[in-house]
Structure formats: C-alpha cells, structure tokens
Short mmCIF file of C-alpha atoms in Angstrom, two decimals:
data_model
loop_
_atom_site.label_atom_id
_atom_site.label_comp_id
_atom_site.label_asym_id
_atom_site.label_seq_id
_atom_site.Cartn_x
_atom_site.Cartn_y
_atom_site.Cartn_z
CA MET G 8 0.02 0.06 -0.01
CA TRP G 9 2.70 2.47 0.99
CA LYS G 10 4.61 1.59 -2.27
CA ALA G 11 1.48 2.35 -4.21
CA LEU G 12 1.16 5.69 -2.44
CA ARG G 13 4.71 6.52 -3.35
CA ASN G 14 4.05 5.54 -6.93
CA ALA G 15 1.07 7.84 -7.05
CA PHE G 16 3.20 10.92 -6.28
CA LYS G 17 5.62 10.01 -9.08
CA ILE G 18 2.98 10.55 -11.69
CA PRO G 19 2.86 14.46 -12.19
CA GLU G 20 -0.81 14.54 -13.30
CA LEU G 21 -1.95 12.26 -10.42
CA ARG G 22 0.14 14.15 -7.88
CA GLU G 23 -1.44 17.45 -8.96
CA ARG G 24 -4.93 16.00 -8.67
CA ILE G 25 -4.21 14.64 -5.07
CA LEU G 26 -2.75 17.94 -3.97
CA PHE G 27 -5.65 19.89 -5.46
CA THR G 28 -8.08 17.64 -3.66
CA PHE G 29 -6.35 18.26 -0.31
CA PHE G 30 -6.30 22.00 -1.03
CA ALA G 31 -9.99 22.06 -1.73
CA LEU G 32 -10.76 19.98 1.49
CA ALA G 33 -8.67 22.50 3.56
CA ILE G 34 -10.91 25.29 2.28
CA PHE G 35 -13.98 23.27 3.08
CA ARG G 36 -12.77 22.58 6.67
CA LEU G 37 -11.84 26.21 7.25
CA GLY G 38 -15.36 27.30 6.14
CA ILE G 39 -16.84 25.00 8.82
CA TYR G 40 -15.65 27.53 11.49
CA VAL G 41 -16.96 30.72 9.82
CA PRO G 42 -20.29 31.54 11.46
CA ILE G 43 -23.06 33.32 9.54
CA PRO G 44 -23.54 37.03 10.41
CA GLY G 45 -25.89 38.08 13.03
CA ILE G 46 -25.80 35.04 15.30
CA ASN G 47 -24.85 34.77 18.87
CA ILE G 48 -22.43 31.73 18.92
CA GLN G 49 -22.68 31.10 22.76
CA ALA G 50 -26.49 31.27 22.65
CA TRP G 51 -26.63 28.87 19.65
CA ALA G 52 -24.25 26.36 21.31
CA SER G 53 -26.45 26.21 24.28
CA TYR G 54 -29.66 25.87 22.16
CA PHE G 55 -28.02 23.29 20.00
CA SER G 56 -26.91 21.12 22.93
CA GLY G 57 -30.56 21.27 24.14
CA ILE G 58 -32.24 20.17 20.85
CA SER G 59 -29.55 17.49 20.40
CA ALA G 60 -30.69 15.87 23.67
CA GLY G 61 -34.37 16.18 22.72
CA ALA G 62 -36.75 14.05 20.70
CA ALA G 63 -35.14 15.02 17.44
CA GLY G 64 -31.63 14.52 18.67
CA GLY G 65 -31.09 11.47 16.49
CA PHE G 66 -31.90 13.39 13.35
CA ILE G 67 -29.91 16.49 14.44
CA GLY G 68 -26.91 14.33 15.17
CA PHE G 69 -27.28 12.54 11.87
CA PHE G 70 -27.46 15.80 9.87
CA ASP G 71 -24.45 17.26 11.84
CA VAL G 72 -22.36 14.25 10.79
CA PHE G 73 -23.24 14.95 7.15
CA THR G 74 -22.26 18.51 7.51
CA GLY G 75 -18.93 17.80 9.22
CA GLY G 76 -19.88 19.79 12.30
CA ALA G 77 -20.97 22.80 10.39
CA LEU G 78 -24.46 22.77 11.89
CA LYS G 79 -23.07 22.74 15.41
CA ASN G 80 -21.03 25.81 14.54
CA PHE G 81 -23.91 27.30 12.50
CA SER G 82 -21.30 28.24 9.87
CA LEU G 83 -21.78 29.29 6.23
CA PHE G 84 -21.77 25.62 5.34
CA ALA G 85 -24.48 24.60 7.72
CA LEU G 86 -26.66 23.21 4.94
CA SER G 87 -23.64 21.58 3.30
CA VAL G 88 -24.58 19.95 -0.04
CA THR G 89 -27.83 18.46 1.14
CA PRO G 90 -30.07 20.74 -1.03
CA TYR G 91 -27.97 19.47 -4.01
CA ILE G 92 -28.58 15.90 -3.02
CA ASN G 93 -32.28 16.38 -2.57
CA ALA G 94 -32.39 18.12 -5.96
CA SER G 95 -30.60 15.28 -7.59
CA ILE G 96 -32.91 12.71 -6.06
CA MET G 97 -35.97 14.58 -6.91
CA LEU G 98 -34.85 14.89 -10.61
CA GLN G 99 -33.98 11.19 -10.73
CA LEU G 100 -37.53 10.33 -9.57
CA LEU G 101 -38.95 12.77 -12.08
CA THR G 102 -36.88 11.33 -14.86
CA SER G 103 -38.80 7.95 -14.51
CA VAL G 104 -42.16 9.68 -15.04
CA VAL G 105 -41.29 12.66 -17.35
CA PRO G 106 -40.29 11.36 -20.87
CA SER G 107 -38.69 14.66 -21.75
CA LEU G 108 -36.10 14.40 -18.97
CA LYS G 109 -35.25 10.84 -19.99
CA GLU G 110 -34.79 11.97 -23.58
CA MET G 111 -32.56 14.76 -22.42
CA LEU G 112 -30.19 12.32 -20.84
CA ARG G 113 -30.04 10.39 -24.16
CA GLU G 114 -28.96 13.45 -26.10
CA GLY G 115 -25.29 13.02 -25.13
CA GLU G 116 -23.04 15.70 -23.70
CA GLU G 117 -25.47 18.64 -24.36
CA GLY G 118 -28.28 16.82 -22.80
CA ARG G 119 -26.25 16.05 -19.68
CA LYS G 120 -25.20 19.74 -19.44
CA LYS G 121 -28.89 20.87 -19.67
CA TYR G 122 -29.81 18.26 -17.00
CA ALA G 123 -27.01 19.55 -14.78
CA LYS G 124 -28.25 23.12 -15.26
CA TYR G 125 -31.73 22.12 -14.08
CA THR G 126 -30.20 20.46 -11.05
CA ARG G 127 -28.36 23.69 -10.09
CA TYR G 128 -31.61 25.77 -10.53
CA LEU G 129 -33.51 23.30 -8.34
CA THR G 130 -30.56 23.29 -5.76
CA ILE G 131 -30.76 27.12 -5.56
CA PHE G 132 -34.51 26.95 -4.84
CA LEU G 133 -34.21 24.23 -2.22
CA ALA G 134 -31.21 25.88 -0.53
CA THR G 135 -33.07 29.17 -0.40
CA LEU G 136 -36.19 27.58 0.98
CA GLN G 137 -34.36 25.52 3.55
CA ALA G 138 -32.13 28.44 4.65
CA PHE G 139 -35.25 30.72 5.03
CA LEU G 140 -37.22 28.20 7.00
CA LEU G 141 -34.35 27.42 9.27
CA SER G 142 -33.43 30.97 9.94
CA LEU G 143 -37.11 31.95 10.46
CA ALA G 144 -37.56 29.21 13.01
CA LEU G 145 -34.36 30.21 14.90
CA SER G 146 -35.03 33.99 14.75
CA ASN G 147 -37.26 33.91 17.97
CA GLN G 148 -35.02 31.53 19.96
CA GLY G 149 -32.83 34.32 21.51
CA ILE G 150 -29.74 33.46 19.46
CA ILE G 151 -29.59 36.47 17.23
CA ALA G 152 -27.01 39.23 17.68
CA VAL G 153 -28.80 41.91 15.56
CA PRO G 154 -31.65 44.04 16.63
CA SER G 155 -33.96 43.08 13.73
CA ARG G 156 -35.47 39.59 13.11
CA PHE G 157 -36.01 40.53 9.48
CA LEU G 158 -32.32 41.46 9.15
CA PHE G 159 -31.23 38.17 10.63
CA VAL G 160 -33.42 36.07 8.44
CA LEU G 161 -32.19 38.00 5.37
CA LEU G 162 -28.52 37.58 6.26
CA ALA G 163 -28.90 33.93 7.34
CA THR G 164 -30.83 32.94 4.18
CA VAL G 165 -28.32 34.66 1.78
CA SER G 166 -25.31 33.37 3.63
CA LEU G 167 -26.54 29.69 3.88
CA MET G 168 -27.64 29.61 0.20
CA ALA G 169 -24.29 31.15 -0.89
CA GLY G 170 -22.41 28.60 1.22
CA THR G 171 -24.23 25.68 -0.38
CA MET G 172 -23.63 27.02 -3.85
CA PHE G 173 -19.89 27.65 -3.07
CA LEU G 174 -19.63 23.94 -1.97
CA LEU G 175 -21.37 22.88 -5.18
CA TRP G 176 -18.86 24.87 -7.15
CA LEU G 177 -15.95 23.50 -5.04
CA GLY G 178 -17.22 19.91 -5.61
CA GLU G 179 -17.38 20.45 -9.41
CA ARG G 180 -13.73 21.67 -9.29
CA ILE G 181 -12.74 18.52 -7.38
CA THR G 182 -14.42 16.35 -9.93
CA GLU G 183 -12.67 18.30 -12.81
CA LYS G 184 -9.22 18.70 -11.33
CA GLY G 185 -8.97 16.41 -8.27
CA ILE G 186 -9.70 12.79 -7.44
CA GLY G 187 -13.15 11.31 -7.09
CA ASN G 188 -16.65 12.70 -7.33
CA GLY G 189 -16.47 16.13 -5.74
CA ILE G 190 -19.79 16.21 -3.89
CA SER G 191 -19.07 12.73 -2.55
CA VAL G 192 -15.60 13.75 -1.46
CA LEU G 193 -16.97 16.73 0.51
CA ILE G 194 -19.47 14.47 2.32
CA PHE G 195 -16.78 11.93 3.00
CA ALA G 196 -14.54 14.68 4.43
CA GLY G 197 -17.34 15.87 6.68
CA ILE G 198 -18.13 12.33 8.01
CA VAL G 199 -14.44 11.31 8.62
CA SER G 200 -13.61 14.61 10.30
CA ARG G 201 -16.12 13.84 13.05
CA TYR G 202 -14.58 10.46 13.87
CA PRO G 203 -11.75 11.72 16.18
CA THR G 204 -14.27 13.65 18.33
CA TYR G 205 -16.65 10.61 18.67
CA ILE G 206 -13.77 8.31 19.47
CA ALA G 207 -12.49 10.76 22.13
CA GLU G 208 -15.99 10.86 23.68
CA ALA G 209 -16.25 7.07 23.67
CA ALA G 210 -12.84 6.73 25.19
CA VAL G 211 -14.14 8.50 28.32
CA ALA G 212 -17.61 6.76 28.56
CA LEU G 213 -16.77 3.15 27.58
CA THR G 214 -15.19 0.30 29.62
CA PRO G 215 -12.42 -1.92 28.14
CA ILE G 216 -14.98 -4.67 27.46
CA GLN G 217 -17.28 -2.25 25.69
CA TRP G 218 -14.37 -0.98 23.67
CA LEU G 219 -13.58 -4.41 22.45
CA ILE G 220 -17.20 -4.99 21.46
CA LEU G 221 -17.31 -1.74 19.76
CA ILE G 222 -14.22 -2.30 17.81
CA GLY G 223 -15.43 -5.73 16.74
CA ILE G 224 -18.85 -4.38 15.55
CA SER G 225 -16.99 -1.55 13.65
CA VAL G 226 -14.60 -3.95 11.93
CA LEU G 227 -17.43 -6.27 10.89
CA THR G 228 -19.44 -3.34 9.65
CA ILE G 229 -16.53 -2.06 7.48
CA VAL G 230 -15.75 -5.49 6.04
CA GLY G 231 -19.51 -6.06 5.28
CA VAL G 232 -19.84 -2.69 3.60
CA ILE G 233 -16.87 -3.45 1.38
CA TYR G 234 -18.01 -6.81 0.51
CA ILE G 235 -21.59 -5.62 -0.37
CA GLN G 236 -20.45 -2.46 -2.19
CA LEU G 237 -18.16 -4.54 -4.46
CA GLY G 238 -20.67 -7.44 -4.81
CA GLU G 239 -22.44 -7.92 -8.06
CA ARG G 240 -24.17 -10.71 -10.11
CA LYS G 241 -23.04 -11.07 -13.65
CA ILE G 242 -25.46 -12.26 -16.31
CA ASP G 243 -23.62 -13.76 -19.25
CA VAL G 244 -24.68 -12.37 -22.70
CA GLN G 245 -23.55 -13.75 -26.09
CA TYR G 246 -23.78 -11.97 -29.40
CA ALA G 247 -24.16 -14.03 -32.63
CA ARG G 248 -21.48 -13.64 -35.31
CA ARG G 249 -22.73 -11.99 -38.60
CA VAL G 250 -20.78 -11.14 -41.72
CA SER G 251 -21.20 -8.00 -43.73
CA GLY G 252 -18.99 -7.93 -46.79
CA ARG G 253 -15.46 -8.71 -45.47
CA ARG G 254 -16.21 -7.58 -42.02
CA VAL G 255 -17.23 -9.89 -39.17
CA TYR G 256 -19.35 -8.45 -36.39
CA GLY G 257 -20.38 -9.99 -33.06
CA GLY G 258 -19.42 -13.46 -31.95
CA VAL G 259 -18.30 -12.16 -28.56
CA SER G 260 -19.28 -12.93 -24.97
CA THR G 261 -19.94 -10.25 -22.38
CA ASN G 262 -21.92 -9.79 -19.16
CA ILE G 263 -24.42 -7.43 -17.48
CA PRO G 264 -23.28 -6.60 -13.95
CA ILE G 265 -26.11 -6.21 -11.41
CA LYS G 266 -24.81 -4.64 -8.24
CA VAL G 267 -26.08 -5.96 -4.91
CA ASN G 268 -26.51 -2.39 -3.54
CA GLN G 269 -27.92 -0.56 -6.54
CA GLY G 270 -29.18 2.49 -4.58
CA GLY G 271 -26.15 3.07 -2.26
CA VAL G 272 -27.29 5.12 0.67
CA ILE G 273 -30.25 6.80 -1.07
CA PRO G 274 -32.86 4.43 0.25
CA ILE G 275 -31.73 5.28 3.85
CA ILE G 276 -31.89 9.03 3.13
CA PHE G 277 -35.43 8.63 1.91
CA ALA G 278 -36.51 6.66 4.91
CA ALA G 279 -34.75 9.02 7.25
CA ALA G 280 -36.39 12.06 5.79
CA ILE G 281 -39.87 10.67 6.22
CA MET G 282 -39.20 9.30 9.76
CA THR G 283 -37.87 12.64 10.96
CA LEU G 284 -41.32 14.32 10.49
CA PRO G 285 -42.96 12.75 13.62
CA GLN G 286 -39.76 13.28 15.62
CA MET G 287 -39.74 17.00 14.65
CA ILE G 288 -43.51 17.22 15.58
CA GLY G 289 -42.73 15.49 18.96
CA SER G 290 -39.94 17.96 19.69
CA MET G 291 -42.49 20.86 19.42
CA LEU G 292 -45.01 19.40 21.80
CA PRO G 293 -44.71 19.25 25.63
CA GLU G 294 -42.22 16.91 27.05
CA GLY G 295 -43.29 13.29 27.40
CA ASN G 296 -45.98 13.49 24.59
CA ILE G 297 -47.17 10.35 22.81
CA MET G 298 -45.24 11.24 19.55
CA SER G 299 -41.97 11.30 21.37
CA ARG G 300 -42.66 8.10 23.06
CA LEU G 301 -43.76 6.10 19.95
CA PHE G 302 -41.33 7.60 17.47
CA GLY G 303 -38.24 7.88 19.75
CA TYR G 304 -34.90 7.14 18.13
CA SER G 305 -34.69 3.62 19.68
CA SER G 306 -38.50 2.84 20.08
CA PRO G 307 -39.76 -0.53 18.64
CA LEU G 308 -42.37 1.22 16.33
CA TYR G 309 -39.66 3.65 14.95
CA LEU G 310 -37.34 0.63 14.27
CA ILE G 311 -39.97 -1.37 12.51
CA LEU G 312 -41.28 1.54 10.35
CA TYR G 313 -37.66 2.75 9.58
CA GLY G 314 -36.58 -0.74 8.56
CA SER G 315 -39.69 -1.29 6.44
CA MET G 316 -39.20 1.90 4.60
CA VAL G 317 -35.60 1.23 3.94
CA PHE G 318 -36.50 -2.15 2.51
CA PHE G 319 -39.29 -0.67 0.32
CA PHE G 320 -37.14 2.25 -1.02
CA THR G 321 -34.36 -0.15 -1.87
CA TYR G 322 -36.61 -1.96 -4.29
CA PHE G 323 -38.28 1.18 -5.50
CA TYR G 324 -34.95 2.90 -6.36
CA SER G 325 -33.50 -0.18 -8.00
CA THR G 326 -36.35 -0.28 -10.42
CA LEU G 327 -35.54 3.43 -11.24
CA VAL G 328 -31.91 3.03 -11.90
CA PHE G 329 -32.06 -0.44 -13.73
CA ASP G 330 -34.59 -0.48 -16.53
CA VAL G 331 -35.10 -4.14 -17.19
CA LYS G 332 -37.19 -3.62 -20.26
CA GLU G 333 -34.71 -1.30 -21.86
CA VAL G 334 -31.86 -3.69 -21.13
CA SER G 335 -33.74 -6.60 -22.62
CA ASN G 336 -34.66 -4.67 -25.78
CA ASN G 337 -30.97 -3.53 -26.22
CA ILE G 338 -29.78 -7.16 -26.04
CA LYS G 339 -32.45 -8.21 -28.62
CA ASN G 340 -31.68 -5.33 -30.94
CA TYR G 341 -28.00 -5.94 -31.12
CA GLY G 342 -28.41 -9.67 -31.78
CA GLY G 343 -27.54 -10.89 -28.32
CA PHE G 344 -29.02 -13.50 -26.05
CA ILE G 345 -28.62 -15.03 -22.65
CA PRO G 346 -27.54 -18.68 -22.95
CA GLY G 347 -30.59 -20.87 -22.28
CA ILE G 348 -33.11 -17.95 -22.35
CA ARG G 349 -35.06 -16.95 -25.50
CA PRO G 350 -34.80 -13.18 -26.50
CA GLY G 351 -37.61 -10.90 -25.85
CA TYR G 352 -40.12 -11.20 -22.93
CA PRO G 353 -38.42 -14.37 -21.48
CA THR G 354 -35.18 -12.54 -21.25
CA GLU G 355 -36.96 -9.60 -19.47
CA GLN G 356 -38.55 -12.06 -17.02
CA TYR G 357 -35.20 -13.73 -16.37
CA ILE G 358 -33.44 -10.42 -15.68
CA THR G 359 -36.30 -9.28 -13.42
CA ARG G 360 -36.02 -12.53 -11.48
CA VAL G 361 -32.27 -12.13 -10.96
CA LEU G 362 -32.64 -8.41 -10.12
CA THR G 363 -35.28 -9.14 -7.42
CA ARG G 364 -33.15 -11.78 -5.69
CA VAL G 365 -29.99 -9.58 -5.74
CA THR G 366 -31.97 -6.54 -4.53
CA PHE G 367 -33.36 -8.60 -1.68
CA MET G 368 -29.84 -9.23 -0.37
CA GLY G 369 -29.00 -5.54 -0.76
CA ALA G 370 -32.20 -4.45 0.99
CA VAL G 371 -31.57 -6.72 3.97
CA PHE G 372 -27.99 -5.30 4.14
CA LEU G 373 -29.25 -1.73 4.11
CA VAL G 374 -31.81 -2.50 6.85
CA ILE G 375 -29.09 -3.92 9.05
CA ILE G 376 -26.84 -0.93 8.41
CA ALA G 377 -29.56 1.64 9.13
CA LEU G 378 -30.76 -0.04 12.31
CA LEU G 379 -27.40 -1.19 13.63
CA PRO G 380 -26.74 1.89 15.94
CA SER G 381 -30.17 1.73 17.56
CA ILE G 382 -30.20 -2.06 17.90
CA VAL G 383 -26.75 -2.20 19.52
CA GLN G 384 -27.63 0.69 21.94
CA SER G 385 -30.91 -0.86 22.93
CA PHE G 386 -29.69 -4.45 23.51
CA ILE G 387 -26.11 -4.02 24.44
CA GLY G 388 -26.13 -0.53 25.95
CA ILE G 389 -23.28 0.65 23.80
CA GLN G 390 -23.65 3.74 21.58
CA ILE G 391 -21.96 3.26 18.18
CA VAL G 392 -20.45 6.60 17.54
CA ILE G 393 -19.48 5.54 13.93
CA GLY G 394 -22.92 4.62 12.53
CA GLY G 395 -23.56 2.15 9.79
CA THR G 396 -24.97 4.86 7.43
CA SER G 397 -21.93 7.16 7.70
CA THR G 398 -19.61 4.07 7.32
CA LEU G 399 -21.43 3.00 4.18
CA ILE G 400 -20.99 6.53 2.63
CA ALA G 401 -17.30 6.77 3.82
CA VAL G 402 -16.33 3.33 2.55
CA GLY G 403 -18.15 3.75 -0.75
CA VAL G 404 -16.32 7.03 -1.45
CA ALA G 405 -13.05 5.63 -0.32
CA LEU G 406 -13.34 2.74 -2.71
CA ASP G 407 -14.20 5.10 -5.53
CA ILE G 408 -11.12 7.24 -4.93
CA LEU G 409 -9.02 4.15 -4.60
CA GLN G 410 -10.16 2.80 -7.95
CA GLN G 411 -9.52 6.11 -9.67
CA ILE G 412 -5.97 6.15 -8.29
CA GLU G 413 -5.54 2.57 -9.32
CA SER G 414 -6.59 3.26 -12.89
CA HIS G 415 -3.97 5.97 -13.19
CA LEU G 416 -1.25 3.64 -11.80
CA ILE G 417 -2.12 0.84 -14.09
CA VAL G 418 -1.97 3.11 -17.16
CA ARG G 419 1.47 4.23 -16.15
CA HIS G 420 2.49 0.61 -15.48
CA TYR G 421 3.00 1.23 -11.80
CA GLU G 422 2.09 -1.22 -9.12
CA GLY G 423 -1.30 -0.39 -7.61
CA PHE G 424 -3.28 -1.28 -4.49
CA ILE G 425 -5.08 -4.30 -5.96
CA LYS G 426 -3.10 -7.42 -6.91
CA LYS G 427 -5.39 -8.20 -9.87
CA GLY G 428 -4.91 -4.67 -11.20
CA ARG G 429 -1.11 -5.16 -10.95
CA LEU G 430 -1.28 -8.23 -13.01
CA ARG G 431 -3.56 -6.68 -15.53
CA GLY G 432 -1.30 -3.73 -15.78
CA ARG G 433 1.75 -5.94 -16.54
CA ARG G 434 -0.03 -7.69 -19.40
#
C-alpha cells in the first residue's frame, strides 16, 4: 500500500490531482468555522445542545455528521450539499415519469449539461427555501445578535444559500481537477472529520470490554460494507456472429453486472427524511408526549417503520436506476441472447427475477446498516459513535477514490493497490 502511494506521487498529473483535492478540502474545513453574520455563537451552542438531547436529537446528530460539524457551529456551510442531494434525487424520480427528462439524458453531452443546469436551479431553490425556514424558526429563539429579526433572516438565508452554492462549485472543481466525485468527497470529508471527536468521547464513557465489543462491531461493519459495495451478479450475454462484406461483427461474450446495492445510501436517506417528521413534531409538543414516546430514536415502532421503509425504497430505487425492459430490448436489438433464455419477454422475465433476488440481499443489508446503531444501543447498551450509514458512505467514497488512483497507476504501469490490477497492468 505504501509503495502504491509513493508511486502515485511519481505521476505528475496524479500528484497534482491529489494535492488539489487536499487544498479544496482544507478550504472546506476552514469554512466550517466561519459563522453566519448576526448570530450569537454562545447562545446557539447552548440551544444546539438542548435540541440534540431532545426528541429530534437522532436526526440532528445524523445531519450534523453529514455537514462535518458545520451545523453545530452554524457556519456558512451549515446546509452543506444536502440541497443538491435532494435536488438530484427529486430529478432522478421525475426522470422515471417525465419522458422529456429521460430523452434529455439520451442526447449525449449537451443533454447532460442541460440536465445539470436544471439540477443547479433546483438546488438554488431548495437551498433558499431550507435556509429561510431554518433562519425563520431560529429567529425567535434568542440566538440572534442583531436588533431586527428581518435582518437576521435575510442575512442567514443569503449566507446559507451562498455557502451551499460555493460547496457545489468546489465539488465540481474537485471532480474536474481532483480525485473522485467532488460532492461525494466533501460528504466523505465531513463524516471522517467527526470520527476523532466521537472516538475521544467514547474513550471516556466506555469500559475496556465495551471498547472491544465496539471495535469488533466496527470492523465487521466495514468488512460487510466493502463486501456488499463490491458485490455484483453478472449475467452472461452472447452476441451472434454476422458477416457484412469482408467484416465480421459480433461473436463475442460479455456480461451485465447487477450490483447488490444498486441504490447506495439513497434508500436510507429517503426513509430517514420521512421518519424525521414525527420526531420533529414531537420535539415541538410538551415533554413526554405520545409522539416522542412512539417515535423515539430507539422505540420498537420507529425501528419497525424505519426498517420497512428502507427495505421498500431499496426495491423502489432499484427499479428506477435499472430499466429491465430497456436492457432486454438492447440485447435483442444488437443480436444478443442469454444462454438458455429466449430473446424478448423471457429475457426480461429472467433479468427481473435475478434483479429481485439480488436486490433482496441488498435491501436486507441496508436495513441492518440503518438499524445497527439503535439495535446495539438498545440491547447491549453501547452507543456506536461511527454509525452504519456514515460508514456506508465513507467506505463507498473511499473505494471510488482508490479505484481512480488505481486506474492512473495501471495506465502508467506502476504497481497499484489491488493485486489483480497489477497483473492486468503488466499484461
């Protein structure tokens, strides 16, 4: 591994990309500590600790992990890139029901540019709306340092929206000039930056036995995430040979990879967004209300509903990102077939059956990942500071970055991180 890292810095282009990524992340981390204008930091810290311990504390802590602690500091990056993520998910859902959006993505580079422009417009709208609602809700909590509530709402809305759009621009620069997908890298940096704080807090609160149990659970979680993220079911496809003049076409064998986890962390985000509504309502009612008891972060009803929604959205999102009918038609149109399966509708049925079985394993895995912190805390009494969802995101982004570096090393005939990659590079 260390040899591969040294090799990475021997390639000028790769070295520049790595250094640019670190520079962009340094800017991101510095912005975490720049508060928005017009807020009383001490009053906000006291208020934040109160709501973190309340009924919505699970959601608040989950969101603060995504922002890398920016919400706790109420900085310019308090919304992070969540408006962009929400906008992307909304457009992906609309693409399945709006034919014009689907055709736009098929228009090549120009269509993708137009689609990205619509995503930015929707991001601006969502960022402005979220920033306005957040600043309006907080303007009467005694945390403002300006005499006018209107001035605070205006300053906070503009600052938070500008912070989100700056991070979107920074993420695009990382994608263009750095390593990995820029938005994912920013989320990865925010999550990983919180780990030292959580570990330090756990070091004081846990006994040596609890530490061993926690380390074992964390290692098993990371290994499971890597195994599932890289897992896929390959469907063999053969193309018949045909002769046109002196040219011979087809006669090759390939495969269709179906990933075990098609949706990544998106099903968990969908489910968490819905389940936070009763938690937020409970936090506004008097203490000890029925909403807080039924939908508490570790209550049985919450765990059952949350797990069911994650399971459902895993199947729902898989049908959006993997169009079985389109894949079946493409195989038929290009003269291909699955060995032992007739082209057309039987092929579509076969792929659907395989997709359903593979998605079931991915759905069960995501349910376990989503409920792992709550289950362990309820039955063992240990709070997992590094949750399954954050681990899923961190490991997925780390694997993507690793594979990009690996591809650069293989092209330049350097030894990489993966043994199979080294053998392929030598050939």
